[in-house]
PDB file of C-alpha atoms in Angstrom:
ATOM      1  CA  MET A 219     128.920  78.036 118.284  1.00  0.00           C
ATOM      2  CA  ASN A 220     126.575  78.034 115.295  1.00  0.00           C
ATOM      3  CA  ALA A 221     123.255  79.875 115.066  1.00  0.00           C
ATOM      4  CA  THR A 222     121.190  76.742 115.566  1.00  0.00           C
ATOM      5  CA  ALA A 223     122.956  75.881 118.778  1.00  0.00           C
ATOM      6  CA  VAL A 224     122.497  79.403 120.087  1.00  0.00           C
ATOM      7  CA  ASN A 225     118.830  79.298 119.202  1.00  0.00           C
ATOM      8  CA  GLN A 226     118.414  76.006 121.043  1.00  0.00           C
ATOM      9  CA  SER A 227     120.420  76.810 124.184  1.00  0.00           C
ATOM     10  CA  ASP A 228     120.748  80.553 124.833  1.00  0.00           C
ATOM     11  CA  CYS A 229     117.593  81.666 123.026  1.00  0.00           C
ATOM     12  CA  PRO A 230     115.007  78.894 122.984  1.00  0.00           C
ATOM     13  CA  GLU A 231     111.907  79.626 120.940  1.00  0.00           C
ATOM     14  CA  VAL A 232     109.199  81.261 123.010  1.00  0.00           C
ATOM     15  CA  LYS A 233     106.015  79.217 122.737  1.00  0.00           C
ATOM     16  CA  VAL A 234     102.572  80.766 123.115  1.00  0.00           C
ATOM     17  CA  PRO A 235      99.754  78.381 124.106  1.00  0.00           C
ATOM     18  CA  VAL A 236      97.355  77.621 121.264  1.00  0.00           C
ATOM     19  CA  PRO A 237      94.305  78.447 123.474  1.00  0.00           C
ATOM     20  CA  LEU A 238      95.626  82.021 123.816  1.00  0.00           C
ATOM     21  CA  PHE A 239      95.850  82.377 120.024  1.00  0.00           C
ATOM     22  CA  PHE A 240      92.376  80.903 119.687  1.00  0.00           C
ATOM     23  CA  THR A 241      90.880  83.179 122.371  1.00  0.00           C
ATOM     24  CA  ILE A 242      92.340  86.356 120.853  1.00  0.00           C
ATOM     25  CA  GLY A 243      91.158  85.292 117.400  1.00  0.00           C
ATOM     26  CA  VAL A 244      87.575  84.540 118.476  1.00  0.00           C
ATOM     27  CA  VAL A 245      87.187  87.705 120.592  1.00  0.00           C
ATOM     28  CA  SER A 246      88.642  89.990 117.927  1.00  0.00           C
ATOM     29  CA  LEU A 247      86.480  88.310 115.277  1.00  0.00           C
ATOM     30  CA  ALA A 248      83.346  89.010 117.323  1.00  0.00           C
ATOM     31  CA  GLU A 249      84.392  92.608 118.049  1.00  0.00           C
ATOM     32  CA  ASN A 250      85.151  93.534 114.444  1.00  0.00           C
ATOM     33  CA  LEU A 251      82.001  91.873 113.142  1.00  0.00           C
ATOM     34  CA  LEU A 252      80.098  93.983 115.663  1.00  0.00           C
ATOM     35  CA  VAL A 253      81.737  97.140 114.264  1.00  0.00           C
ATOM     36  CA  VAL A 254      80.933  96.181 110.656  1.00  0.00           C
ATOM     37  CA  VAL A 255      77.287  95.394 111.461  1.00  0.00           C
ATOM     38  CA  ALA A 256      76.918  98.562 113.571  1.00  0.00           C
ATOM     39  CA  ILE A 257      78.161 100.818 110.780  1.00  0.00           C
ATOM     40  CA  ILE A 258      75.986  99.071 108.187  1.00  0.00           C
ATOM     41  CA  ARG A 259      72.853  99.286 110.350  1.00  0.00           C
ATOM     42  CA  ASN A 260      73.184 102.869 111.585  1.00  0.00           C
ATOM     43  CA  ARG A 261      72.561 105.335 108.772  1.00  0.00           C
ATOM     44  CA  ASN A 262      74.061 108.125 110.861  1.00  0.00           C
ATOM     45  CA  LEU A 263      77.384 106.345 110.278  1.00  0.00           C
ATOM     46  CA  HIS A 264      77.021 106.189 106.486  1.00  0.00           C
ATOM     47  CA  SER A 265      79.774 108.724 105.814  1.00  0.00           C
ATOM     48  CA  PRO A 266      83.129 108.342 104.008  1.00  0.00           C
ATOM     49  CA  MET A 267      85.145 108.185 107.244  1.00  0.00           C
ATOM     50  CA  TYR A 268      82.995 105.435 108.752  1.00  0.00           C
ATOM     51  CA  CYS A 269      82.982 103.570 105.419  1.00  0.00           C
ATOM     52  CA  PHE A 270      86.771 103.452 105.595  1.00  0.00           C
ATOM     53  CA  ILE A 271      86.603 102.426 109.267  1.00  0.00           C
ATOM     54  CA  CYS A 272      84.158  99.688 108.273  1.00  0.00           C
ATOM     55  CA  SER A 273      86.652  98.543 105.636  1.00  0.00           C
ATOM     56  CA  LEU A 274      89.412  98.514 108.263  1.00  0.00           C
ATOM     57  CA  ALA A 275      87.212  96.442 110.594  1.00  0.00           C
ATOM     58  CA  ALA A 276      86.419  94.054 107.723  1.00  0.00           C
ATOM     59  CA  PHE A 277      90.135  93.529 107.060  1.00  0.00           C
ATOM     60  CA  ASN A 278      90.650  92.952 110.794  1.00  0.00           C
ATOM     61  CA  THR A 279      87.823  90.412 110.654  1.00  0.00           C
ATOM     62  CA  ILE A 280      89.625  88.571 107.849  1.00  0.00           C
ATOM     63  CA  ALA A 281      92.848  88.540 109.890  1.00  0.00           C
ATOM     64  CA  SER A 282      91.046  87.237 113.001  1.00  0.00           C
ATOM     65  CA  LEU A 283      89.181  84.586 111.016  1.00  0.00           C
ATOM     66  CA  THR A 284      92.401  83.484 109.339  1.00  0.00           C
ATOM     67  CA  LYS A 285      94.332  83.068 112.576  1.00  0.00           C
ATOM     68  CA  THR A 286      91.395  81.301 114.256  1.00  0.00           C
ATOM     69  CA  TRP A 287      91.160  78.936 111.296  1.00  0.00           C
ATOM     70  CA  GLU A 288      94.907  78.299 111.436  1.00  0.00           C
ATOM     71  CA  ASN A 289      94.747  77.522 115.167  1.00  0.00           C
ATOM     72  CA  LEU A 290      91.936  75.035 114.566  1.00  0.00           C
ATOM     73  CA  MET A 291      94.096  73.323 111.932  1.00  0.00           C
ATOM     74  CA  ILE A 292      96.956  73.128 114.428  1.00  0.00           C
ATOM     75  CA  VAL A 293      94.652  71.520 116.998  1.00  0.00           C
ATOM     76  CA  PHE A 294      93.348  68.991 114.439  1.00  0.00           C
ATOM     77  CA  SER A 295      96.916  68.256 113.368  1.00  0.00           C
ATOM     78  CA  ASP A 296      98.038  67.658 116.956  1.00  0.00           C
ATOM     79  CA  VAL A 297      95.267  65.096 117.497  1.00  0.00           C
ATOM     80  CA  GLY A 298      96.117  63.332 114.230  1.00  0.00           C
ATOM     81  CA  HIS A 299      93.232  64.438 111.987  1.00  0.00           C
ATOM     82  CA  LEU A 300      95.430  66.416 109.573  1.00  0.00           C
ATOM     83  CA  GLU A 301      98.784  65.767 107.928  1.00  0.00           C
ATOM     84  CA  LYS A 302     101.128  68.704 108.420  1.00  0.00           C
ATOM     85  CA  LYS A 303     102.778  68.098 105.047  1.00  0.00           C
ATOM     86  CA  GLY A 304      99.735  66.979 103.056  1.00  0.00           C
ATOM     87  CA  SER A 305      98.930  68.681  99.734  1.00  0.00           C
ATOM     88  CA  SER A 306      95.479  69.860 100.842  1.00  0.00           C
ATOM     89  CA  GLU A 307      96.928  71.221 104.079  1.00  0.00           C
ATOM     90  CA  LYS A 308      99.617  73.030 102.077  1.00  0.00           C
ATOM     91  CA  ASN A 309      96.956  74.640  99.877  1.00  0.00           C
ATOM     92  CA  LEU A 310      94.949  75.692 102.940  1.00  0.00           C
ATOM     93  CA  ASP A 311      98.083  77.181 104.461  1.00  0.00           C
ATOM     94  CA  ASP A 312      98.703  79.177 101.258  1.00  0.00           C
ATOM     95  CA  VAL A 313      95.117  80.466 101.346  1.00  0.00           C
ATOM     96  CA  MET A 314      95.507  81.563 104.969  1.00  0.00           C
ATOM     97  CA  ASP A 315      98.820  83.275 104.249  1.00  0.00           C
ATOM     98  CA  SER A 316      97.199  85.047 101.308  1.00  0.00           C
ATOM     99  CA  LEU A 317      94.286  86.245 103.449  1.00  0.00           C
ATOM    100  CA  LEU A 318      96.659  87.437 106.181  1.00  0.00           C
ATOM    101  CA  CYS A 319      98.713  89.405 103.636  1.00  0.00           C
ATOM    102  CA  MET A 320      95.475  90.815 102.229  1.00  0.00           C
ATOM    103  CA  SER A 321      94.338  91.954 105.676  1.00  0.00           C
ATOM    104  CA  PHE A 322      97.656  93.714 106.293  1.00  0.00           C
ATOM    105  CA  VAL A 323      97.750  95.513 102.934  1.00  0.00           C
ATOM    106  CA  GLY A 324      94.071  96.370 103.322  1.00  0.00           C
ATOM    107  CA  SER A 325      94.540  97.733 106.845  1.00  0.00           C
ATOM    108  CA  ILE A 326      97.350 100.075 105.913  1.00  0.00           C
ATOM    109  CA  SER A 327      95.544 101.106 102.688  1.00  0.00           C
ATOM    110  CA  SER A 328      92.472 101.919 104.784  1.00  0.00           C
ATOM    111  CA  PHE A 329      94.634 104.039 107.085  1.00  0.00           C
ATOM    112  CA  LEU A 330      95.971 105.907 104.046  1.00  0.00           C
ATOM    113  CA  ALA A 331      92.426 106.530 102.812  1.00  0.00           C
ATOM    114  CA  ILE A 332      91.302 107.666 106.282  1.00  0.00           C
ATOM    115  CA  ALA A 333      94.274 110.056 106.580  1.00  0.00           C
ATOM    116  CA  MET A 334      93.404 111.657 103.236  1.00  0.00           C
ATOM    117  CA  GLU A 335      89.711 111.897 104.200  1.00  0.00           C
ATOM    118  CA  ARG A 336      90.559 113.626 107.488  1.00  0.00           C
ATOM    119  CA  TYR A 337      92.873 116.039 105.669  1.00  0.00           C
ATOM    120  CA  ILE A 338      90.091 116.987 103.240  1.00  0.00           C
ATOM    121  CA  THR A 339      87.575 117.276 106.096  1.00  0.00           C
ATOM    122  CA  ILE A 340      89.707 119.756 108.016  1.00  0.00           C
ATOM    123  CA  PHE A 341      91.215 121.885 105.246  1.00  0.00           C
ATOM    124  CA  TYR A 342      88.657 121.670 102.427  1.00  0.00           C
ATOM    125  CA  ALA A 343      85.498 121.801 104.505  1.00  0.00           C
ATOM    126  CA  LEU A 344      83.514 123.971 102.075  1.00  0.00           C
ATOM    127  CA  ARG A 345      84.175 121.572  99.186  1.00  0.00           C
ATOM    128  CA  TYR A 346      84.186 118.377 101.245  1.00  0.00           C
ATOM    129  CA  HIS A 347      80.824 117.044 100.030  1.00  0.00           C
ATOM    130  CA  ASN A 348      81.830 117.693  96.412  1.00  0.00           C
ATOM    131  CA  ILE A 349      85.201 115.976  96.835  1.00  0.00           C
ATOM    132  CA  MET A 350      84.318 113.053  99.120  1.00  0.00           C
ATOM    133  CA  THR A 351      81.074 111.782  97.615  1.00  0.00           C
ATOM    134  CA  MET A 352      79.794 108.327  98.510  1.00  0.00           C
ATOM    135  CA  ARG A 353      80.318 107.264  94.900  1.00  0.00           C
ATOM    136  CA  ARG A 354      83.997 108.200  95.070  1.00  0.00           C
ATOM    137  CA  THR A 355      84.247 106.538  98.462  1.00  0.00           C
ATOM    138  CA  GLY A 356      82.846 103.322  96.958  1.00  0.00           C
ATOM    139  CA  ALA A 357      85.305 103.561  94.056  1.00  0.00           C
ATOM    140  CA  ILE A 358      88.236 104.019  96.460  1.00  0.00           C
ATOM    141  CA  LEU A 359      87.109 101.012  98.498  1.00  0.00           C
ATOM    142  CA  GLY A 360      86.751  98.962  95.306  1.00  0.00           C
ATOM    143  CA  VAL A 361      90.311  99.841  94.277  1.00  0.00           C
ATOM    144  CA  ILE A 362      91.628  99.020  97.764  1.00  0.00           C
ATOM    145  CA  TRP A 363      89.945  95.618  97.935  1.00  0.00           C
ATOM    146  CA  THR A 364      90.873  94.644  94.363  1.00  0.00           C
ATOM    147  CA  THR A 365      94.492  95.748  94.780  1.00  0.00           C
ATOM    148  CA  CYS A 366      94.803  93.992  98.132  1.00  0.00           C
ATOM    149  CA  GLY A 367      93.404  90.741  96.749  1.00  0.00           C
ATOM    150  CA  VAL A 368      95.754  90.716  93.755  1.00  0.00           C
ATOM    151  CA  SER A 369      98.828  91.760  95.747  1.00  0.00           C
ATOM    152  CA  ALA A 370      98.132  89.164  98.446  1.00  0.00           C
ATOM    153  CA  VAL A 371      97.996  86.345  95.893  1.00  0.00           C
ATOM    154  CA  LEU A 372     101.229  87.552  94.271  1.00  0.00           C
ATOM    155  CA  MET A 373     102.966  87.911  97.630  1.00  0.00           C
ATOM    156  CA  VAL A 374     102.144  84.377  98.723  1.00  0.00           C
ATOM    157  CA  ARG A 375     102.793  82.861  95.283  1.00  0.00           C
ATOM    158  CA  PHE A 376     106.270  84.393  95.025  1.00  0.00           C
ATOM    159  CA  PHE A 377     107.098  84.932  98.691  1.00  0.00           C
ATOM    160  CA  ASP A 378     110.296  82.855  98.405  1.00  0.00           C
ATOM    161  CA  SER A 379     111.643  85.606  96.174  1.00  0.00           C
ATOM    162  CA  LYS A 380     113.605  88.146  98.203  1.00  0.00           C
ATOM    163  CA  PHE A 381     112.340  90.876  95.874  1.00  0.00           C
ATOM    164  CA  ILE A 382     108.741  90.272  96.972  1.00  0.00           C
ATOM    165  CA  MET A 383     109.742  90.370 100.638  1.00  0.00           C
ATOM    166  CA  ILE A 384     111.625  93.625 100.045  1.00  0.00           C
ATOM    167  CA  CYS A 385     108.549  95.106  98.317  1.00  0.00           C
ATOM    168  CA  PHE A 386     106.430  94.034 101.280  1.00  0.00           C
ATOM    169  CA  VAL A 387     108.733  95.791 103.777  1.00  0.00           C
ATOM    170  CA  VAL A 388     109.186  98.889 101.579  1.00  0.00           C
ATOM    171  CA  PHE A 389     105.401  99.233 101.242  1.00  0.00           C
ATOM    172  CA  PHE A 390     105.069  99.105 105.033  1.00  0.00           C
ATOM    173  CA  VAL A 391     107.802 101.705 105.684  1.00  0.00           C
ATOM    174  CA  LEU A 392     106.692 104.021 102.854  1.00  0.00           C
ATOM    175  CA  SER A 393     103.063 103.917 103.963  1.00  0.00           C
ATOM    176  CA  LEU A 394     104.063 104.706 107.546  1.00  0.00           C
ATOM    177  CA  ALA A 395     106.104 107.679 106.328  1.00  0.00           C
ATOM    178  CA  ILE A 396     103.226 109.055 104.209  1.00  0.00           C
ATOM    179  CA  ILE A 397     100.651 108.675 106.981  1.00  0.00           C
ATOM    180  CA  CYS A 398     102.957 110.201 109.609  1.00  0.00           C
ATOM    181  CA  PHE A 399     103.698 113.152 107.303  1.00  0.00           C
ATOM    182  CA  LEU A 400      99.969 113.720 106.676  1.00  0.00           C
ATOM    183  CA  TYR A 401      99.094 113.671 110.382  1.00  0.00           C
ATOM    184  CA  VAL A 402     101.988 115.920 111.433  1.00  0.00           C
ATOM    185  CA  TYR A 403     101.197 118.349 108.612  1.00  0.00           C
ATOM    186  CA  MET A 404      97.497 118.197 109.518  1.00  0.00           C
ATOM    187  CA  PHE A 405      98.016 119.047 113.184  1.00  0.00           C
ATOM    188  CA  MET A 406     100.505 121.827 112.377  1.00  0.00           C
ATOM    189  CA  LEU A 407      98.108 123.472 109.909  1.00  0.00           C
ATOM    190  CA  ALA A 408      95.228 123.034 112.338  1.00  0.00           C
ATOM    191  CA  ARG A 409      97.096 125.074 114.949  1.00  0.00           C
ATOM    192  CA  ILE A 410      97.799 127.811 112.410  1.00  0.00           C
ATOM    193  CA  HIS A 411      94.143 127.888 111.319  1.00  0.00           C
ATOM    194  CA  ALA A 412      92.978 128.010 114.937  1.00  0.00           C
ATOM    195  CA  ARG A 413      95.100 131.117 115.533  1.00  0.00           C
ATOM    196  CA  LYS A 414      93.763 132.757 112.377  1.00  0.00           C
ATOM    197  CA  ILE A 415      90.167 132.042 113.437  1.00  0.00           C
ATOM    198  CA  ALA A 416      90.863 133.542 116.854  1.00  0.00           C
ATOM    199  CA  ALA A 417      92.234 136.689 115.200  1.00  0.00           C
ATOM    200  CA  LEU A 418      89.239 137.203 112.861  1.00  0.00           C
ATOM    201  CA  PRO A 419      86.967 140.175 113.719  1.00  0.00           C
ATOM    202  CA  THR A 420      83.795 138.060 113.653  1.00  0.00           C
ATOM    203  CA  SER A 421      81.046 137.572 116.175  1.00  0.00           C
ATOM    204  CA  SER A 422      81.718 135.410 119.194  1.00  0.00           C
ATOM    205  CA  ARG A 423      78.969 133.038 118.052  1.00  0.00           C
ATOM    206  CA  GLY A 424      80.601 132.555 114.650  1.00  0.00           C
ATOM    207  CA  LYS A 425      83.948 131.896 116.263  1.00  0.00           C
ATOM    208  CA  CYS A 426      82.405 129.361 118.618  1.00  0.00           C
ATOM    209  CA  GLN A 427      80.774 127.521 115.724  1.00  0.00           C
ATOM    210  CA  GLN A 428      84.024 127.431 113.740  1.00  0.00           C
ATOM    211  CA  GLN A 429      86.026 126.309 116.752  1.00  0.00           C
ATOM    212  CA  ARG A 430      83.422 123.640 117.607  1.00  0.00           C
ATOM    213  CA  TRP A 431      83.525 122.263 114.055  1.00  0.00           C
ATOM    214  CA  ARG A 432      87.315 122.352 113.982  1.00  0.00           C
ATOM    215  CA  GLY A 433      87.489 120.663 117.380  1.00  0.00           C
ATOM    216  CA  SER A 434      85.151 117.896 116.212  1.00  0.00           C
ATOM    217  CA  SER A 435      87.252 117.327 113.075  1.00  0.00           C
ATOM    218  CA  MET A 436      90.471 117.268 115.092  1.00  0.00           C
ATOM    219  CA  ARG A 437      88.922 114.821 117.559  1.00  0.00           C
ATOM    220  CA  GLY A 438      88.255 112.491 114.639  1.00  0.00           C
ATOM    221  CA  ALA A 439      91.822 112.945 113.439  1.00  0.00           C
ATOM    222  CA  LEU A 440      93.132 112.230 116.949  1.00  0.00           C
ATOM    223  CA  THR A 441      91.074 109.032 117.146  1.00  0.00           C
ATOM    224  CA  LEU A 442      92.527 107.833 113.866  1.00  0.00           C
ATOM    225  CA  THR A 443      96.018 108.802 115.021  1.00  0.00           C
ATOM    226  CA  ILE A 444      95.535 106.542 118.060  1.00  0.00           C
ATOM    227  CA  LEU A 445      94.339 103.751 115.749  1.00  0.00           C
ATOM    228  CA  PHE A 446      97.389 104.234 113.551  1.00  0.00           C
ATOM    229  CA  GLY A 447      99.712 104.221 116.561  1.00  0.00           C
ATOM    230  CA  ALA A 448      98.220 100.914 117.722  1.00  0.00           C
ATOM    231  CA  PHE A 449      98.728  99.518 114.206  1.00  0.00           C
ATOM    232  CA  VAL A 450     102.422 100.493 114.192  1.00  0.00           C
ATOM    233  CA  VAL A 451     103.081  99.045 117.654  1.00  0.00           C
ATOM    234  CA  CYS A 452     101.384  95.753 116.799  1.00  0.00           C
ATOM    235  CA  TRP A 453     102.808  95.227 113.285  1.00  0.00           C
ATOM    236  CA  ALA A 454     106.330  96.706 113.534  1.00  0.00           C
ATOM    237  CA  PRO A 455     107.913  93.705 115.394  1.00  0.00           C
ATOM    238  CA  PHE A 456     106.645  91.344 112.693  1.00  0.00           C
ATOM    239  CA  PHE A 457     108.199  93.467 109.947  1.00  0.00           C
ATOM    240  CA  LEU A 458     111.436  93.748 111.872  1.00  0.00           C
ATOM    241  CA  HIS A 459     111.369  89.931 111.887  1.00  0.00           C
ATOM    242  CA  LEU A 460     111.084  89.951 108.059  1.00  0.00           C
ATOM    243  CA  ILE A 461     113.954  92.431 107.787  1.00  0.00           C
ATOM    244  CA  ILE A 462     116.117  90.261 110.022  1.00  0.00           C
ATOM    245  CA  ILE A 463     115.386  87.216 107.836  1.00  0.00           C
ATOM    246  CA  MET A 464     116.743  89.141 104.847  1.00  0.00           C
ATOM    247  CA  VAL A 465     119.664  90.953 106.486  1.00  0.00           C
ATOM    248  CA  CYS A 466     121.131  88.515 109.025  1.00  0.00           C
ATOM    249  CA  PRO A 467     119.519  85.070 108.767  1.00  0.00           C
ATOM    250  CA  MET A 468     122.358  83.284 110.607  1.00  0.00           C
ATOM    251  CA  ASN A 469     123.519  85.884 113.122  1.00  0.00           C
ATOM    252  CA  PRO A 470     123.162  84.616 116.740  1.00  0.00           C
ATOM    253  CA  TYR A 471     121.667  87.900 117.973  1.00  0.00           C
ATOM    254  CA  CYS A 472     119.183  87.892 115.115  1.00  0.00           C
ATOM    255  CA  GLU A 473     118.292  84.311 115.983  1.00  0.00           C
ATOM    256  CA  CYS A 474     117.465  85.450 119.511  1.00  0.00           C
ATOM    257  CA  TYR A 475     115.041  88.020 118.147  1.00  0.00           C
ATOM    258  CA  ARG A 476     113.514  85.480 115.771  1.00  0.00           C
ATOM    259  CA  SER A 477     112.898  83.149 118.710  1.00  0.00           C
ATOM    260  CA  LEU A 478     110.185  85.637 119.780  1.00  0.00           C
ATOM    261  CA  PHE A 479     108.205  85.142 116.563  1.00  0.00           C
ATOM    262  CA  GLN A 480     105.105  83.758 118.273  1.00  0.00           C
ATOM    263  CA  LEU A 481     104.978  86.812 120.526  1.00  0.00           C
ATOM    264  CA  HIS A 482     105.115  88.980 117.409  1.00  0.00           C
ATOM    265  CA  VAL A 483     102.141  87.056 116.023  1.00  0.00           C
ATOM    266  CA  VAL A 484     100.251  87.633 119.295  1.00  0.00           C
ATOM    267  CA  LEU A 485     100.897  91.373 118.917  1.00  0.00           C
ATOM    268  CA  LEU A 486      99.782  91.206 115.297  1.00  0.00           C
ATOM    269  CA  MET A 487      96.522  89.511 116.295  1.00  0.00           C
ATOM    270  CA  SER A 488      96.032  91.929 119.188  1.00  0.00           C
ATOM    271  CA  HIS A 489      95.733  94.794 116.710  1.00  0.00           C
ATOM    272  CA  ALA A 490      92.353  93.445 115.601  1.00  0.00           C
ATOM    273  CA  LEU A 491      91.400  93.190 119.279  1.00  0.00           C
ATOM    274  CA  ILE A 492      92.414  96.762 120.176  1.00  0.00           C
ATOM    275  CA  ASP A 493      90.813  98.674 117.277  1.00  0.00           C
ATOM    276  CA  PRO A 494      87.135  98.107 118.220  1.00  0.00           C
ATOM    277  CA  ALA A 495      87.888  99.179 121.800  1.00  0.00           C
ATOM    278  CA  ILE A 496      89.264 102.469 120.446  1.00  0.00           C
ATOM    279  CA  TYR A 497      86.158 102.957 118.262  1.00  0.00           C
ATOM    280  CA  ALA A 498      83.872 102.392 121.237  1.00  0.00           C
ATOM    281  CA  PHE A 499      85.874 104.660 123.523  1.00  0.00           C
ATOM    282  CA  ARG A 500      86.144 107.577 121.077  1.00  0.00           C
ATOM    283  CA  SER A 501      82.819 107.518 119.191  1.00  0.00           C
ATOM    284  CA  ALA A 502      79.579 108.274 121.055  1.00  0.00           C
ATOM    285  CA  GLU A 503      77.493 107.281 118.011  1.00  0.00           C
ATOM    286  CA  LEU A 504      79.150 103.865 117.809  1.00  0.00           C
ATOM    287  CA  ARG A 505      78.747 103.337 121.557  1.00  0.00           C
ATOM    288  CA  HIS A 506      75.049 104.128 121.229  1.00  0.00           C
ATOM    289  CA  THR A 507      74.702 101.660 118.333  1.00  0.00           C
ATOM    290  CA  PHE A 508      76.634  98.939 120.169  1.00  0.00           C
ATOM    291  CA  ARG A 509      74.397  99.369 123.202  1.00  0.00           C
ATOM    292  CA  LYS A 510      71.232  98.984 121.138  1.00  0.00           C
ATOM    293  CA  MET A 511      72.598  95.931 119.328  1.00  0.00           C
ATOM    294  CA  LEU A 512      73.869  94.172 122.450  1.00  0.00           C
ATOM    295  CA  LEU A 513      70.626  94.833 124.321  1.00  0.00           C
ATOM    296  CA  CYS A 514      68.651  93.669 121.270  1.00  0.00           C
ATOM    297  CA  SER A 515      66.536  96.846 121.391  1.00  0.00           C
ATOM    298  CA  ASP A 516      65.137  98.634 118.332  1.00  0.00           C
ATOM    299  CA  TRP A 517      66.318  96.119 115.728  1.00  0.00           C
ATOM    300  CA  LYS A 518      65.387  98.335 112.836  1.00  0.00           C
ATOM    301  CA  TRP A 519      67.489 100.617 110.671  1.00  0.00           C
ATOM    302  CA  TYR A 520      68.415 103.707 112.607  1.00  0.00           C
ATOM    303  CA  THR A 521      67.641 107.046 110.992  1.00  0.00           C
TER     304      THR A 521
END
């Protein structure tokens, strides 16, 4: 029995209704736009960490907009208003693929930047404001967005090349390894520092202040760890799909996994839906800003 037959009989392709794709895309688009606007409007959130979170939300917005746009094209195609193999439709599809690649590379680059910022916050607190200036933060964001734009175009332009696909997967795995190492190292050192602070012969008030600051920094690191965990869970099945395409394109068992591709895309889109909920749950300042925006109260710049 060949792979095609297995895919058609034993492992039929799992179809996800287009309205579900469209609903997830619209809701996640609204949520991430709310995060971007909230961080821009509230000056209390104008710090390097929230700038990187804003960048992450912006990349999620691009991903949500791209998938919503693609679903609209599918609907128009089904009712006969678009040709699935037309040249203009092919160009639009390339643009959407490019934007989706850009949002992925940008998301994981933002996580890398956030991990480094948290590391500096916790272990270089006295020099933090000299190291993480807003000018350097802007430069880092400029490099991230420029690199993501260029790499996305190259990925889509030469995606048929197996080398590009391998680079895409290697970047994902290597970035995961670096971020995981940083977070594990960060939490291990934080425990050691907490013990040293407890052993210092200082006043109880000084200890309380140090422990309160360290606890606040670790809470921020924990929030970003949760965000990163959600990213891995939502994106890993898609990258396993890419690996399977390269390693065993005709194996019947691999074909069964590939039949779940639309579910992998739903997970991928759900990442942009989950992130804002984590922001709102973990950040009191963001919750306060969201409440003011949604209730349309005090529509001036917060100070």
